[in-house]
Amino acid sequence: MAQTNRRLFLLGGAAAAGATVLPSWALASSAVAAPAIPYPFQLGVASGDPRPDTVVLWTRLAPGPLNPDGNGGMPDATFNVDWEVATDENFATVTASGTVATSRAIGYSVHVEPALQAGREYFYRFKTGGHISPVGRTRTAPAVGSTPAQVRFCMTSCQHFEKAWYHAYGGIVTDIPDLVLFLGDYMYEKSSAAGAVRRYTITDEVTTLADYRQRYAQHRTDPNLQAAHAAAPWLVVFDDHEVDNNYNRTTPGATRKAAAYQAYYENMPLRAAAKPSGSSIPLYRQFLWGSLARFHMLDTRQYRDAQAAVGDCTTMRSTSRTMVGSAQEQWLLSAFDAHPATWDFIGQQVMFSQRDGDGLRGSGSTGCSDNIRDAWDGYTASRDRIANGWVDRSLPNPVVLSGDVHRHWAADLRVDYYDHSAPIIGSELTTTSVSSGGNTTNDPPSSTWWSYNPHVKYYMNKRGYVRVTATPQSTTADFRVVSNPTIYDPEQVTISTSASYVLMAGTRGLQRV
Ligand code: FE
Ligand code: CA
């Protein structure tokens, strides 16, 4: 099944590229005075941000994806790109079509927001200069007020290109999810030879627009990643490595941020509303899946205060610090006032629940020496305002979704983690990485550590993704693991479920299945 689907999406495009007889719609497009180019759809296609009335369709022209100038081998001219949406993969019934222009100023990217119907599956493709793209499958969100029986999404993060092969995406394509959530570290700014199965073509740290554009293009040459983008709409947010390691609102400088955000927008299936303006990008946003689920996609990088120093518990607990900035915090808390859906999935980058290494509550400058400074443990007041915010507003079923740490974790959430009998107020599912970390042997924490953190239910240090199935009654999370992601041949790699947990609607706390 997996192989069949992967062939369907990938060979569909390859066959179209090599076809000598083009469909009539391709030949009928308006004449464009643009230079002839070799096959430009080498980065595949993607879709994202599904709403009831539209979904973003994406491609980027790049006949030479690895060119170090970041221009993808494109001549400096304006190119018209035709797009077409159909209800069948053979495009017998085309429901929307049009033409958009692209140029060097937007990295030869194409973002289309067609007018579509709610709750439908669609197929889409692009054409320029007689070349036809691979076919992508996507879907729109269900109508507002409708009652879907189920939503299935796969979530993952952290795909350092050099560290392992992207077998996790083979599993995601097989699952045929409604959505894919990518929770950050789509690319890494630094290259390293250690344990590499392949290398970045630019081995210096990337800092310029040309660099970032080239790096995204290199990622998108991966066939497994292309297949996953072609299989379902994605909801994407970035973490730090799309810009700079452990960055925050004060560093790095505006020039580098502007370059990184511009390249991010160009390469992701984001709406025009998410276009960056200089060194800021409006990324946080919400999605409604009928009365079943709501997705709050947060930005925990752009507005955060700088990390505290090691062991500086006073700073970590300062009430003046923020992870998300005051505007985003107010936006999120306001959303919690309404309860349009059974499940609230809060998709964001870094682990929300406490991880306590010494069992000491401490005070002042003590008791947080082992907590993770870059995650919410380093911004406890910000975490408390959000968690108390959903408790005060009686949010029915909050589930935080996280990435970043290259491990699977499952945890229940408390307002006070040191009080092991405090009420559970929600749960957290943390996905491991696609490739970052490479091939690892599981290394669970000690029994002493677990005794300090009884709210934490599961840990697994393997590559993979989390598959989530939500219904009006329950949310089930399958923690999916790749046997050895440094082996290239998919026939020698297995993808399996290492553990499953379920949440019952209206009842707090993860239960092992
Ligand atoms: Fe990472
Ligand atoms: Ca502690």
Coordinates of C-alpha atoms and ligand atoms in Angstrom, one line a residue:
M1 CA 0.0 0.0 0.0
A2 CA 2.8 2.4 0.9
Q3 CA 4.8 1.6 -2.2
T4 CA 1.7 1.9 -4.3
N5 CA 0.8 5.3 -3.0
R6 CA 4.4 6.6 -3.2
R7 CA 4.6 5.5 -6.8
L8 CA 1.3 7.1 -7.6
F9 CA 2.4 10.5 -6.5
L10 CA 6.1 10.4 -7.6
L11 CA 5.9 8.5 -10.9
G12 CA 2.8 10.5 -11.8
G13 CA 5.0 13.6 -11.9
A14 CA 7.9 11.9 -13.6
A15 CA 5.7 10.4 -16.2
A16 CA 4.2 13.7 -16.9
A17 CA 7.6 15.3 -17.2
G18 CA 8.7 12.9 -19.8
A19 CA 5.5 12.9 -21.8
T20 CA 5.7 13.9 -25.4
V21 CA 1.9 14.4 -25.7
L22 CA 0.6 17.2 -23.4
P23 CA -3.0 17.5 -22.4
S24 CA -4.9 20.2 -24.1
W25 CA -5.1 22.5 -21.1
A26 CA -1.3 22.6 -21.0
L27 CA -0.9 23.6 -24.6
A28 CA -3.7 26.2 -24.5
S29 CA -2.1 28.4 -21.9
S30 CA -1.3 32.0 -22.7
A31 CA 2.0 32.6 -24.6
V32 CA 4.7 34.0 -22.2
A33 CA 7.8 35.8 -23.3
A34 CA 9.9 33.9 -20.8
P35 CA 13.1 31.9 -21.6
A36 CA 12.8 28.2 -22.2
I37 CA 13.9 26.2 -19.1
P38 CA 14.7 22.6 -18.3
Y39 CA 12.2 20.7 -16.2
P40 CA 11.5 23.1 -13.3
F41 CA 9.3 21.1 -10.9
Q42 CA 12.2 19.2 -9.3
L43 CA 11.1 20.4 -5.8
G44 CA 7.6 18.8 -6.2
V45 CA 4.4 20.3 -5.0
A46 CA 2.8 21.0 -1.7
S47 CA -0.4 22.2 -0.1
G48 CA -1.2 23.7 3.3
D49 CA -3.4 25.7 5.7
P50 CA -6.8 24.1 4.7
R51 CA -9.8 26.2 5.4
P52 CA -13.4 25.3 4.5
D53 CA -13.2 27.5 1.4
T54 CA -9.6 27.1 0.3
V55 CA -6.2 25.4 0.7
V56 CA -2.9 26.9 -0.3
L57 CA -1.3 25.2 -3.3
W58 CA 2.5 25.5 -3.6
T59 CA 5.4 24.9 -6.0
R60 CA 8.7 26.5 -6.7
L61 CA 10.4 26.5 -10.1
A62 CA 14.0 25.2 -9.9
P63 CA 15.6 23.4 -12.8
G64 CA 18.9 23.5 -10.9
P65 CA 17.9 23.1 -7.3
L66 CA 21.4 22.8 -5.9
N67 CA 22.9 25.9 -7.5
P68 CA 24.7 27.8 -4.8
D69 CA 23.2 31.2 -5.8
G70 CA 19.8 30.1 -4.5
N71 CA 18.0 30.9 -7.7
G72 CA 17.4 27.3 -8.6
G73 CA 18.9 27.6 -12.1
M74 CA 16.1 30.1 -13.1
P75 CA 16.9 32.9 -15.6
D76 CA 16.1 36.4 -14.2
A77 CA 12.7 36.8 -15.8
T78 CA 9.0 36.6 -14.9
F79 CA 7.3 33.3 -15.5
N80 CA 3.6 32.5 -15.7
V81 CA 2.6 29.3 -14.1
D82 CA -0.8 27.7 -14.8
W83 CA -2.5 25.7 -12.0
E84 CA -5.4 23.3 -12.0
V85 CA -7.5 21.7 -9.3
A86 CA -9.7 18.6 -10.0
T87 CA -11.8 16.2 -8.0
D88 CA -10.1 13.2 -9.6
E89 CA -6.4 12.5 -10.0
N90 CA -6.8 12.2 -13.8
F91 CA -8.1 15.8 -14.0
A92 CA -11.3 14.7 -15.8
T93 CA -13.3 17.1 -13.6
V94 CA -11.4 20.4 -13.2
T95 CA -13.1 22.6 -10.6
A96 CA -10.7 25.5 -10.5
S97 CA -7.8 26.8 -12.6
G98 CA -5.8 29.9 -13.3
T99 CA -2.4 31.5 -14.0
V100 CA 0.0 33.3 -11.6
A101 CA 3.3 35.0 -12.2
T102 CA 6.5 34.3 -10.3
S103 CA 9.9 35.9 -10.4
R104 CA 13.3 36.1 -8.6
A105 CA 11.8 38.5 -6.0
I106 CA 9.7 35.6 -4.5
G107 CA 12.3 32.9 -5.2
Y108 CA 10.3 31.6 -8.2
S109 CA 7.7 30.3 -5.7
V110 CA 4.0 29.9 -6.5
H111 CA 1.3 30.2 -3.8
V112 CA -2.3 29.8 -5.0
E113 CA -5.4 30.1 -2.8
P114 CA -8.2 28.7 -5.0
A115 CA -11.9 29.0 -4.1
L116 CA -13.0 25.5 -3.2
Q117 CA -15.8 23.6 -1.4
A118 CA -15.6 22.5 2.2
G119 CA -14.7 19.0 3.3
R120 CA -13.5 17.8 -0.1
E121 CA -10.6 15.9 -1.5
Y122 CA -8.8 17.6 -4.4
F123 CA -5.9 16.9 -6.8
Y124 CA -3.8 19.7 -8.2
R125 CA -0.9 20.3 -10.6
F126 CA 1.1 23.1 -12.2
K127 CA 2.4 23.8 -15.7
T128 CA 4.9 26.3 -17.2
G129 CA 6.7 26.4 -20.5
G130 CA 5.3 23.0 -21.5
H131 CA 6.4 21.3 -18.3
I132 CA 3.9 19.6 -16.0
S133 CA 4.4 19.1 -12.3
P134 CA 3.7 16.0 -10.2
V135 CA 0.2 15.7 -9.0
G136 CA -0.6 16.5 -5.4
R137 CA -3.5 15.4 -3.2
T138 CA -5.1 17.8 -0.8
R139 CA -8.3 18.6 1.0
T140 CA -10.3 21.4 2.5
A141 CA -11.4 21.7 6.1
P142 CA -14.9 20.6 6.9
A143 CA -17.7 23.2 6.9
V144 CA -18.0 25.3 10.1
G145 CA -20.6 23.6 12.3
S146 CA -20.3 20.2 10.6
T147 CA -19.6 17.1 12.7
P148 CA -16.8 15.1 11.2
A149 CA -16.6 11.5 12.5
Q150 CA -12.8 11.6 12.6
V151 CA -9.7 13.6 11.8
R152 CA -6.3 11.9 11.4
F153 CA -3.1 13.8 11.4
C154 CA 0.6 12.9 11.5
M155 CA 3.0 15.2 13.3
T156 CA 6.8 15.3 13.1
S157 CA 9.8 17.7 13.3
C158 CA 13.5 18.1 13.0
Q159 CA 14.8 16.8 9.6
H160 CA 18.5 17.4 9.6
F161 CA 19.3 16.5 6.0
E162 CA 22.6 14.9 6.7
K163 CA 21.8 12.8 9.7
A164 CA 19.5 10.1 8.3
W165 CA 17.2 9.2 5.5
Y166 CA 13.6 10.4 5.6
H167 CA 11.9 7.0 6.0
A168 CA 9.4 8.5 8.5
Y169 CA 7.7 10.1 5.5
G170 CA 7.1 6.7 3.9
G171 CA 5.0 5.8 7.0
I172 CA 3.1 9.1 6.8
V173 CA 2.3 8.7 3.1
T174 CA 1.0 5.2 3.9
D175 CA -1.3 6.5 6.7
I176 CA -3.1 8.9 4.2
P177 CA -3.6 11.5 6.9
D178 CA -6.0 14.5 6.6
L179 CA -3.2 16.7 7.7
V180 CA 0.5 16.7 8.4
L181 CA 1.8 19.0 11.2
F182 CA 5.4 20.0 11.0
L183 CA 6.5 21.4 14.3
G184 CA 9.9 23.0 13.5
D185 CA 13.5 22.4 12.3
Y186 CA 12.5 21.9 8.7
M187 CA 16.2 22.7 7.9
Y188 CA 19.3 23.2 9.9
E189 CA 21.6 26.2 9.5
K190 CA 24.7 24.2 10.2
S191 CA 26.3 21.3 8.5
S192 CA 28.4 18.6 10.1
A193 CA 30.1 15.5 8.8
A194 CA 29.6 13.4 12.0
G195 CA 27.4 10.4 11.3
A196 CA 26.3 12.0 7.9
V197 CA 24.5 9.8 5.4
R198 CA 24.6 12.7 2.9
R199 CA 25.9 16.3 3.0
Y200 CA 24.6 19.7 2.6
T201 CA 26.2 21.2 -0.6
I202 CA 26.8 24.5 1.4
T203 CA 28.8 23.4 4.4
D204 CA 29.3 26.8 5.9
E205 CA 26.6 28.1 8.2
V206 CA 23.8 29.6 6.1
T207 CA 23.0 33.2 6.8
T208 CA 21.9 34.9 3.6
L209 CA 18.7 34.8 1.5
A210 CA 20.6 32.9 -1.3
D211 CA 21.9 30.4 1.3
Y212 CA 18.5 29.8 2.9
R213 CA 16.8 29.4 -0.5
Q214 CA 19.4 26.9 -1.6
R215 CA 19.1 24.9 1.6
Y216 CA 15.3 24.6 1.4
A217 CA 15.7 23.5 -2.2
Q218 CA 18.1 20.8 -1.2
H219 CA 15.7 19.4 1.3
R220 CA 12.9 19.4 -1.2
T221 CA 14.9 17.2 -3.6
D222 CA 14.3 14.3 -1.2
P223 CA 11.7 12.0 -2.8
N224 CA 10.2 10.9 0.6
L225 CA 9.7 14.5 1.7
Q226 CA 8.2 15.3 -1.7
A227 CA 5.8 12.4 -1.5
A228 CA 4.6 13.5 2.0
H229 CA 4.0 17.0 0.8
A230 CA 2.0 15.7 -2.2
A231 CA -0.1 13.4 0.0
A232 CA -1.8 15.8 2.3
P233 CA -2.0 19.5 3.3
W234 CA 0.5 20.6 6.0
L235 CA 0.3 23.0 8.9
V236 CA 3.9 24.3 9.4
V237 CA 5.6 26.3 12.1
F238 CA 9.3 26.9 12.5
D239 CA 11.5 26.4 15.5
D240 CA 15.1 27.9 15.8
H241 CA 17.1 26.1 13.1
E242 CA 15.2 27.6 10.2
V243 CA 16.9 30.9 11.4
D244 CA 19.7 30.3 14.0
N245 CA 20.3 27.9 16.9
N246 CA 18.3 28.8 20.0
Y247 CA 17.4 32.2 18.7
N248 CA 15.0 34.7 20.3
R249 CA 13.5 38.1 19.7
T250 CA 16.7 40.0 20.3
T251 CA 19.1 37.9 18.3
P252 CA 20.2 37.3 15.5
G253 CA 20.0 40.6 13.7
A254 CA 17.2 41.9 11.5
T255 CA 19.0 41.2 8.2
R256 CA 19.5 37.5 8.9
K257 CA 16.0 37.1 10.3
A258 CA 14.5 38.8 7.2
A259 CA 16.4 36.5 4.9
A260 CA 15.4 33.4 6.9
Y261 CA 11.7 34.4 7.1
Q262 CA 11.6 35.3 3.4
A263 CA 13.0 31.9 2.4
Y264 CA 10.6 30.2 4.8
Y265 CA 7.6 31.8 3.3
E266 CA 8.8 31.1 -0.2
N267 CA 9.2 27.4 0.5
M268 CA 6.2 26.6 2.6
P269 CA 2.5 26.3 1.6
L270 CA 1.5 29.4 3.6
R271 CA -1.2 32.0 2.8
A272 CA -0.4 35.4 1.5
A273 CA -1.4 36.6 4.9
A274 CA 1.8 35.0 6.3
K275 CA 4.1 37.0 4.0
P276 CA 7.0 38.4 6.1
S277 CA 7.5 42.1 6.5
G278 CA 11.2 42.8 6.9
S279 CA 12.4 40.9 10.0
S280 CA 9.0 39.7 11.2
I281 CA 6.6 37.1 9.9
P282 CA 2.9 36.7 11.0
L283 CA 3.0 32.9 11.5
Y284 CA 0.7 32.0 14.4
R285 CA -2.8 31.1 13.3
Q286 CA -5.8 28.8 14.0
F287 CA -7.7 26.2 12.1
L288 CA -11.1 24.7 12.7
W289 CA -12.0 21.1 11.7
G290 CA -15.8 21.3 12.0
S291 CA -17.0 20.8 15.6
L292 CA -14.3 18.1 16.1
A293 CA -11.0 19.9 16.5
R294 CA -9.3 23.2 16.5
F295 CA -5.6 23.7 15.8
H296 CA -3.7 26.6 17.4
M297 CA -0.3 26.8 15.6
L298 CA 2.0 28.9 17.8
D299 CA 5.3 30.7 17.2
T300 CA 7.5 30.2 20.3
R301 CA 10.6 31.7 18.7
Q302 CA 10.0 35.1 17.2
Y303 CA 8.7 36.9 20.4
R304 CA 10.5 35.0 23.2
D305 CA 12.9 36.4 25.7
A306 CA 16.4 35.2 25.6
Q307 CA 17.3 31.9 27.4
A308 CA 18.3 32.1 31.1
A309 CA 21.8 31.2 32.0
V310 CA 22.5 27.6 33.3
G311 CA 21.1 27.3 36.8
D312 CA 19.6 30.9 36.8
C313 CA 16.3 29.7 38.3
T314 CA 15.4 33.3 39.3
T315 CA 15.3 34.3 35.7
M316 CA 13.5 31.2 34.5
R317 CA 10.7 31.9 37.1
S318 CA 10.5 35.6 36.4
T319 CA 6.9 36.7 35.8
S320 CA 8.0 39.3 33.3
R321 CA 9.3 36.7 30.9
T322 CA 7.4 35.5 27.8
M323 CA 7.7 32.6 25.4
V324 CA 5.1 33.8 22.9
G325 CA 4.9 37.6 23.4
S326 CA 1.9 39.4 24.8
A327 CA 0.0 39.9 21.6
Q328 CA 0.1 36.1 20.8
E329 CA -0.7 35.2 24.4
Q330 CA -3.8 37.4 24.3
W331 CA -4.8 36.0 20.9
L332 CA -4.6 32.5 22.3
L333 CA -6.4 33.2 25.6
S334 CA -9.2 35.0 23.7
A335 CA -9.6 31.9 21.5
F336 CA -10.0 29.8 24.6
D337 CA -13.1 31.9 25.5
A338 CA -15.0 30.0 22.8
H339 CA -15.4 26.2 22.6
P340 CA -16.3 25.5 19.0
A341 CA -14.7 22.0 18.9
T342 CA -14.3 19.0 21.1
W343 CA -10.5 19.0 20.9
D344 CA -8.0 21.9 21.1
F345 CA -4.7 20.9 19.7
I346 CA -2.0 23.5 20.5
G347 CA 0.8 22.9 18.0
Q348 CA 4.1 24.4 18.9
Q349 CA 7.8 23.8 19.0
V350 CA 9.3 23.1 22.5
M351 CA 8.2 20.8 25.3
F352 CA 5.5 22.3 27.5
S353 CA 5.5 20.0 30.5
Q354 CA 8.1 20.2 33.3
R355 CA 11.1 17.9 33.3
D356 CA 12.6 18.0 36.8
G357 CA 16.1 16.5 37.2
D358 CA 16.5 16.9 41.0
G359 CA 13.1 16.5 42.7
L360 CA 13.5 19.9 44.4
R361 CA 10.9 22.6 44.2
G362 CA 13.5 25.1 45.4
S363 CA 13.1 28.8 45.5
G364 CA 14.9 31.9 44.4
S365 CA 18.0 30.6 42.6
T366 CA 17.7 26.9 43.5
G367 CA 15.7 23.9 42.3
C368 CA 15.8 24.2 38.5
S369 CA 19.3 23.2 37.7
D370 CA 18.3 20.3 35.4
N371 CA 15.3 22.0 33.8
I372 CA 15.5 22.7 30.1
R373 CA 16.2 26.3 29.6
D374 CA 15.1 26.5 25.9
A375 CA 11.7 24.9 26.5
W376 CA 8.8 26.1 28.6
D377 CA 10.6 25.1 31.8
G378 CA 12.8 28.2 31.1
Y379 CA 9.6 30.4 30.8
T380 CA 7.5 29.1 33.7
A381 CA 5.3 32.2 34.2
S382 CA 4.5 32.2 30.5
R383 CA 3.5 28.6 30.7
D384 CA 1.4 29.2 33.8
R385 CA -0.5 32.1 32.2
I386 CA -1.5 29.9 29.2
A387 CA -2.3 26.8 31.3
N388 CA -4.3 28.7 33.9
G389 CA -5.9 30.5 31.0
W390 CA -7.4 27.4 29.6
V391 CA -8.4 26.1 33.0
D392 CA -10.1 29.4 33.9
R393 CA -12.0 29.3 30.6
S394 CA -13.0 25.6 30.9
L395 CA -11.4 24.5 27.7
P396 CA -12.9 21.1 27.1
N397 CA -10.0 18.9 25.9
P398 CA -6.6 20.7 25.6
V399 CA -3.7 18.7 24.0
V400 CA -0.3 20.4 23.5
L401 CA 1.7 19.1 20.5
S402 CA 5.5 19.5 20.6
G403 CA 8.7 18.7 18.8
D404 CA 12.3 19.9 19.1
V405 CA 13.8 17.2 21.4
H406 CA 14.4 14.3 18.9
R407 CA 12.5 11.9 21.2
H408 CA 8.9 10.8 21.6
W409 CA 7.4 11.9 24.9
A410 CA 3.9 11.6 26.3
A411 CA 3.0 13.6 29.4
D412 CA 0.0 14.8 31.4
L413 CA 0.0 18.5 32.3
R414 CA -0.5 20.0 35.8
V415 CA -0.6 23.6 37.0
D416 CA 1.9 22.6 39.7
Y417 CA 4.2 19.7 38.7
Y418 CA 5.8 19.5 42.1
D419 CA 2.5 18.6 43.6
H420 CA 2.1 15.0 42.3
S421 CA -1.5 14.9 43.4
A422 CA -2.5 18.2 41.7
P423 CA -5.3 17.9 39.1
I424 CA -4.4 17.0 35.6
I425 CA -5.3 19.9 33.3
G426 CA -4.5 18.5 29.9
S427 CA -1.9 16.3 28.1
E428 CA 1.1 16.7 25.8
L429 CA 2.2 14.6 22.8
T430 CA 5.8 15.3 21.7
T431 CA 7.0 13.9 18.4
T432 CA 10.5 12.7 17.8
S433 CA 12.5 13.8 14.7
V434 CA 12.4 12.6 11.1
S435 CA 16.2 12.3 11.0
S436 CA 18.0 14.6 13.5
G437 CA 20.0 12.5 15.9
G438 CA 20.5 9.7 13.4
N439 CA 20.4 6.1 14.4
T440 CA 20.1 5.8 18.2
T441 CA 19.6 3.2 20.9
N442 CA 16.8 4.0 23.3
D443 CA 18.1 5.6 26.5
P444 CA 15.2 6.1 28.9
P445 CA 15.6 8.2 32.1
S446 CA 16.4 6.5 35.4
S447 CA 13.7 5.3 37.8
T448 CA 14.7 8.1 40.1
W449 CA 14.0 10.6 37.4
W450 CA 10.6 9.0 36.7
S451 CA 9.8 9.4 40.4
Y452 CA 10.3 13.1 40.2
N453 CA 8.1 13.3 37.1
P454 CA 5.1 11.1 37.5
H455 CA 3.1 13.2 35.0
V456 CA 5.4 11.9 32.3
K457 CA 4.2 8.7 30.8
Y458 CA 6.4 7.7 27.9
Y459 CA 9.9 8.2 26.4
M460 CA 11.4 6.8 23.2
N461 CA 14.6 7.9 21.5
K462 CA 14.1 6.7 17.9
R463 CA 13.3 8.5 14.7
G464 CA 9.7 8.7 13.5
Y465 CA 6.5 10.6 13.9
V466 CA 3.2 10.6 15.8
R467 CA -0.1 9.5 14.2
V468 CA -3.1 11.0 15.9
T469 CA -6.7 10.0 15.3
A470 CA -9.4 12.2 16.9
T471 CA -13.1 11.4 17.1
P472 CA -15.9 13.0 19.2
Q473 CA -15.2 10.3 21.8
S474 CA -11.4 10.0 22.0
T475 CA -7.9 10.9 20.7
T476 CA -5.5 8.1 20.0
A477 CA -1.8 8.8 19.5
D478 CA 0.4 6.1 17.9
F479 CA 4.1 6.7 18.5
R480 CA 5.7 5.6 15.2
V481 CA 9.4 4.6 15.0
V482 CA 11.8 3.8 12.2
S483 CA 14.0 0.8 12.8
N484 CA 17.2 2.3 11.4
P485 CA 17.0 5.5 9.5
T486 CA 20.6 5.4 8.4
I487 CA 19.9 2.5 6.1
Y488 CA 19.0 3.8 2.6
D489 CA 17.0 0.8 1.3
P490 CA 13.3 1.0 2.4
E491 CA 13.0 -2.7 2.0
Q492 CA 15.4 -3.1 4.9
V493 CA 13.7 -0.6 7.2
T494 CA 10.5 -1.1 9.2
I495 CA 8.2 1.5 10.6
S496 CA 6.2 0.3 13.6
T497 CA 4.1 1.6 16.5
S498 CA 6.3 1.6 19.7
A499 CA 3.4 2.6 22.0
S500 CA -0.2 4.0 21.8
Y501 CA -2.0 6.3 24.2
V502 CA -5.6 7.3 24.3
L503 CA -7.4 10.4 25.7
M504 CA -11.1 10.2 26.4
A505 CA -13.1 13.3 25.7
G506 CA -14.2 14.9 28.9
T507 CA -11.7 12.9 31.0
R508 CA -8.2 14.1 31.8
G509 CA -5.1 11.9 31.5
L510 CA -3.3 9.7 29.0
Q511 CA -4.1 5.9 29.2
R512 CA -1.8 3.4 27.6
V513 CA -3.5 1.3 25.0
Ligands
FE1 FE 15.9 19.8 16.1
CA2 CA 14.1 21.0 40.2

